[in-house]
Short mmCIF file of C-alpha atoms in Angstrom, two decimals:
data_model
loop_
_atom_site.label_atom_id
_atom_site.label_comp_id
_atom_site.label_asym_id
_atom_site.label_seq_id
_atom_site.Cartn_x
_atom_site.Cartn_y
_atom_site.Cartn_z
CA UNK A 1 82.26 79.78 92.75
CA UNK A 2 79.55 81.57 91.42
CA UNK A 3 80.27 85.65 91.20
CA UNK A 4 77.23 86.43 93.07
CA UNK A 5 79.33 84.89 96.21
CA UNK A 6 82.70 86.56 95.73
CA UNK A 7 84.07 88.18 98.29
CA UNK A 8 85.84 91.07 95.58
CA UNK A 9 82.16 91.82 94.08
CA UNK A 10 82.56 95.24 95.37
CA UNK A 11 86.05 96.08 94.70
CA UNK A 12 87.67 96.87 91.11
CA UNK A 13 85.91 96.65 87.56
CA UNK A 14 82.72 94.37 89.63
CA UNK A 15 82.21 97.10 92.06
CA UNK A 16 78.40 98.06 91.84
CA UNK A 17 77.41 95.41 89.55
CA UNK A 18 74.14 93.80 90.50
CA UNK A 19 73.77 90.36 91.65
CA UNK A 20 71.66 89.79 87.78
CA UNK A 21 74.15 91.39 86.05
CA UNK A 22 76.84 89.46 87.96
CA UNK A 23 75.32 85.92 86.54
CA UNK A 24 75.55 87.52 83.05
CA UNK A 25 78.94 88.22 83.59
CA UNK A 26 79.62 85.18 85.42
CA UNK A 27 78.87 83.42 81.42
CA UNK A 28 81.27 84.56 79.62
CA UNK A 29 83.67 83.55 82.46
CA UNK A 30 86.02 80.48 81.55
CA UNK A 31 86.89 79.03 84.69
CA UNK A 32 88.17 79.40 87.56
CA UNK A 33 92.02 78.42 87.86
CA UNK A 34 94.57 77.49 90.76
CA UNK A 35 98.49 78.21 90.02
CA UNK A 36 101.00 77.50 92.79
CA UNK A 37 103.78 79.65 93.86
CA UNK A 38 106.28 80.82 90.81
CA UNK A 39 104.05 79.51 88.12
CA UNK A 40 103.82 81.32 84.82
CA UNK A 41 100.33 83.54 84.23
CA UNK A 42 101.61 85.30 80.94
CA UNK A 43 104.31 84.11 79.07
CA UNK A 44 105.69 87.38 77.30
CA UNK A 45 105.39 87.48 73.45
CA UNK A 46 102.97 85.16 73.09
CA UNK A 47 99.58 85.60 71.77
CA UNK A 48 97.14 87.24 73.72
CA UNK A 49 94.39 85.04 74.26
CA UNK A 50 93.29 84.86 77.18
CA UNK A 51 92.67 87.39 80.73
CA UNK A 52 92.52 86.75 84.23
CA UNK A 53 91.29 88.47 87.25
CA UNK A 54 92.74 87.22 90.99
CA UNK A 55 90.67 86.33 93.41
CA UNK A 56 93.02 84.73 95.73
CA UNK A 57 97.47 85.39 95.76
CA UNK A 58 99.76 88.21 95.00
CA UNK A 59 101.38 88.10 91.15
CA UNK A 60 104.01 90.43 89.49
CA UNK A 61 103.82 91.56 86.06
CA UNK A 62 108.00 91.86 84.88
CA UNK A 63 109.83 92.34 81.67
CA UNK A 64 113.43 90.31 80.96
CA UNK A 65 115.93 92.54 79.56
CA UNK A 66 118.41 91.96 77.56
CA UNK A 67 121.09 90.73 79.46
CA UNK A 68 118.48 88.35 81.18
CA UNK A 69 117.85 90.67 84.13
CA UNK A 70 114.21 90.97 85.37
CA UNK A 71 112.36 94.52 86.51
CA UNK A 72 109.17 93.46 87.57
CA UNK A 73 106.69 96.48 86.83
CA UNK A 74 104.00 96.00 89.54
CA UNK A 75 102.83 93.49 91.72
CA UNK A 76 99.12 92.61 91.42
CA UNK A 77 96.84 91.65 94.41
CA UNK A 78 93.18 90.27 94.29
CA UNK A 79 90.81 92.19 92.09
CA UNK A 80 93.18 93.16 90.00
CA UNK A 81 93.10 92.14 86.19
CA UNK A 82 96.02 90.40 84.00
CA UNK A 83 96.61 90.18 80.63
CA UNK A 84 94.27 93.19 79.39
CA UNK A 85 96.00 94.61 76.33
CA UNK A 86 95.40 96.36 72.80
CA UNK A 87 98.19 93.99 71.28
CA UNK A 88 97.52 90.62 70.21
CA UNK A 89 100.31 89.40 72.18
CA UNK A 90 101.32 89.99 75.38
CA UNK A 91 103.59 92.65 76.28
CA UNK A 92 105.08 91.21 79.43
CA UNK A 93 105.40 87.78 81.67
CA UNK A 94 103.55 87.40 84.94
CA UNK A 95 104.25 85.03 87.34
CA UNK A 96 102.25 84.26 90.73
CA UNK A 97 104.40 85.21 94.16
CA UNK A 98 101.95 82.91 96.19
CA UNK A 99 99.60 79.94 95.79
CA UNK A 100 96.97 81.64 93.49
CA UNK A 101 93.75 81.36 92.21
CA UNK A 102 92.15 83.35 89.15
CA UNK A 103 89.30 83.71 86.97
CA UNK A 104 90.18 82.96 83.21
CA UNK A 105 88.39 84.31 81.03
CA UNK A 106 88.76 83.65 76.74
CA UNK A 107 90.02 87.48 75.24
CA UNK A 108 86.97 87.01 72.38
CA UNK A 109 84.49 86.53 74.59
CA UNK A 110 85.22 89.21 76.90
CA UNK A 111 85.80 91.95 74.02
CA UNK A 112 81.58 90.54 73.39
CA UNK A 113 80.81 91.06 76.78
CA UNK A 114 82.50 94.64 76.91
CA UNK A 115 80.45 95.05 74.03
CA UNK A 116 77.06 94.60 75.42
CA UNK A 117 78.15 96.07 79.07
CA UNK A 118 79.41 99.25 78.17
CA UNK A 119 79.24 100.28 82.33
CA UNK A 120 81.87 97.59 82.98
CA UNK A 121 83.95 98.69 79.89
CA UNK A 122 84.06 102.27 81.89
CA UNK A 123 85.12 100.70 84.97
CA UNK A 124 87.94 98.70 83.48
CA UNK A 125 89.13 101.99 81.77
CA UNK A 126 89.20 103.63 85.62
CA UNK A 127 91.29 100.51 86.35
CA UNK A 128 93.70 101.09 83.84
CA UNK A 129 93.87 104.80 84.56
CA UNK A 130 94.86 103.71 87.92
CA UNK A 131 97.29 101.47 86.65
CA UNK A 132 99.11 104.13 84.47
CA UNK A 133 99.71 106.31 87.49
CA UNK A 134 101.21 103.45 89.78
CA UNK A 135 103.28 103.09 86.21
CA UNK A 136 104.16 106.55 86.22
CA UNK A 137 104.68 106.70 90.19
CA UNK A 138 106.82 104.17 89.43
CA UNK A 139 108.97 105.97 87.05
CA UNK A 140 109.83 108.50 89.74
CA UNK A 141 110.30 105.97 92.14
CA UNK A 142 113.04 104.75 89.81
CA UNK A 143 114.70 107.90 89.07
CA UNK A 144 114.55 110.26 91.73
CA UNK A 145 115.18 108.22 94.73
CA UNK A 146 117.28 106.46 96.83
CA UNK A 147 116.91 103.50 98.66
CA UNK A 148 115.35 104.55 102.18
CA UNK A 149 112.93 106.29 99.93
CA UNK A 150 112.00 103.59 97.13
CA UNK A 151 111.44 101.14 99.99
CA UNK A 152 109.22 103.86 101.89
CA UNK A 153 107.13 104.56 99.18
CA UNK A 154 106.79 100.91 98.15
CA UNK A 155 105.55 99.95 102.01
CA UNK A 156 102.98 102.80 102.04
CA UNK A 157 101.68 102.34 98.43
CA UNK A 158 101.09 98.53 99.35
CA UNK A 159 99.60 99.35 102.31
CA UNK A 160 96.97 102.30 101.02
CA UNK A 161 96.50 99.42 98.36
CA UNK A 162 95.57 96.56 100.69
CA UNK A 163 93.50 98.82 102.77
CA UNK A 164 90.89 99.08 100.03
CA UNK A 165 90.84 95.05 100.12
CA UNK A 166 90.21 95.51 103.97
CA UNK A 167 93.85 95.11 105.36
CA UNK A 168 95.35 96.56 108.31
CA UNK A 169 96.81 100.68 108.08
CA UNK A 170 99.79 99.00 110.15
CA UNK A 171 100.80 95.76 109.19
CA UNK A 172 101.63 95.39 105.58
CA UNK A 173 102.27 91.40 104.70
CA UNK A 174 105.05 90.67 101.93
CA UNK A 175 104.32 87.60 99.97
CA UNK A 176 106.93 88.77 97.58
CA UNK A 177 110.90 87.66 98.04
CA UNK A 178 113.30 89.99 99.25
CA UNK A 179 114.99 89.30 95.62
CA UNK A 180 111.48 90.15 94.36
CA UNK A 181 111.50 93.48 95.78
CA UNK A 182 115.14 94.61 94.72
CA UNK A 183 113.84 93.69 90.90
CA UNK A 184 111.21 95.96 91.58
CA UNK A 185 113.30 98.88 93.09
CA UNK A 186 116.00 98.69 90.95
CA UNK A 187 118.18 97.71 94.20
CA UNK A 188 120.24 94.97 94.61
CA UNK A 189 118.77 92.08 97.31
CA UNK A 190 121.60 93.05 99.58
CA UNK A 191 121.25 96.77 99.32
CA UNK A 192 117.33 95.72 100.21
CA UNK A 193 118.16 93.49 103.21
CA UNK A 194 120.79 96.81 104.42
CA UNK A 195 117.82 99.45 103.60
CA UNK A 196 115.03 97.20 105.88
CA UNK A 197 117.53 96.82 108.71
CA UNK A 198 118.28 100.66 108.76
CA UNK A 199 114.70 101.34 108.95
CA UNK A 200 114.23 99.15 111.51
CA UNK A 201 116.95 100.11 113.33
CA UNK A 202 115.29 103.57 113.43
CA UNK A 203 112.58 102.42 114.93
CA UNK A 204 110.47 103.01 111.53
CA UNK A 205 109.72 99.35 111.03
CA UNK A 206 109.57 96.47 112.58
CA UNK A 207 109.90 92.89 110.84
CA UNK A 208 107.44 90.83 111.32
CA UNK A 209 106.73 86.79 110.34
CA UNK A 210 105.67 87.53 107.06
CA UNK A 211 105.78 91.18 106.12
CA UNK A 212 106.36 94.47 108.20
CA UNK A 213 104.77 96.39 110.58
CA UNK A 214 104.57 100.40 110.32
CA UNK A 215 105.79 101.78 113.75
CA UNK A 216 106.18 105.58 112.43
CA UNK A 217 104.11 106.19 109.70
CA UNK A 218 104.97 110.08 109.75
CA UNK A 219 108.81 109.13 109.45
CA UNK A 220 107.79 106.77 106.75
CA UNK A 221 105.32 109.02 104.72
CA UNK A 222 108.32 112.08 105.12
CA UNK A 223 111.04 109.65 103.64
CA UNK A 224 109.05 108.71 101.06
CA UNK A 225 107.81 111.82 99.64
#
């Protein structure tokens, strides 16, 4: 697909970028790929040599501990890059959550065109300022909270995220498992399940096929600050 056509042109690092500059860019771009669901992105450790942006699919970035646990560190949704890093290898896996497709693009040949577009370089740096403070947000999430309030403020930072891709300020889809979400909450998948049905329960959500719908957003946006 050429980039002049993409629908996420005007979201992310692309956003303002003419439809010339967009063919330049569109060069140095690999190919586009398709991964199905659970399929390795970024394989931890290994060398860094190559970057993706989605266009279609949800992904998770995650680290495996020691004892073979998983935290996944964020979950990534269409626009959003993978594999940007100052190391040469990569610093984490990432796996897709749903049928995917990205554009791969060869880590040399990008660091050239970063070079010679110094306006996309800025935009990539506001991207991974943004980044850092879902990181950090996530930290607190983490540490200072319990479960009601993790899963609130996971719900309502999905949901102001999707809303910038055009999604609804009610319904907020999960693609992700509910084993998924417990590795990114620190819960356990039953305390998860438990913490979803007490919110629901309450009248705060409701489950729907697919993901949940927000039914009181104020009792949501109190429990999770």
């Amino acid at each position: 697909m050429p980039c002049r056509d993409c629908a996420l042109r005007a979201t992310g690092a692309f956003s303002g970028v003419k439809p010339g500059e967009l063919d330049y860019i569109e060069s140095y771009r690999s190919e586009m790929v398709d991964l199905p669901s659970g399929a390795a992105i970024i394989p931890e450790h290994r060398t860094s040599t190559q970057l993706f942006t989605l266009y279609a699919g949800w992904a998770f970035r995650y680290k495996t501990l020691s004892d073979g646990r998983r935290q996944i560190l964020n979950f990534l949704l269409p626009g959003d890059f993978l594999g940007l890093s100052m190391s040469d290898k990569y610093r984490f896996s990432a796996e897709a959550v749903d049928d995917v497709t990205a554009c791969r693009f060869d880590r040399t040949k990008f660091n050239r065109l970063l070079d010679s577009y110094p306006s996309l370089l800025r935009r990539l740096h506001q991207a991974a300022s943004s980044e850092l403070n879902l990181a950090q947000d996530h930290m607190v999430l983490l540490g200072r909270r319990n479960a009601e309030q993790r899963l609130a403020a996971f719900v309502l930072s999905l949901r102001d995220r999707l809303k910038r891709l055009g999604g609804s300020p009610v319904t907020v889809p999960l693609a992700m498992s509910r084993q998924d979400i417990a590795d990114y909450l620190g819960l356990t998948i039953e305390t998860v399940s438990r913490t979803v049905t007490s919110l629901a329960a309450s009248r705060t959500l409701l489950v729907v096929p697919g993901g949940v719908r927000i039914m009181d957003a104020a009792k949501l946006e109190a429990l999770a600050a």
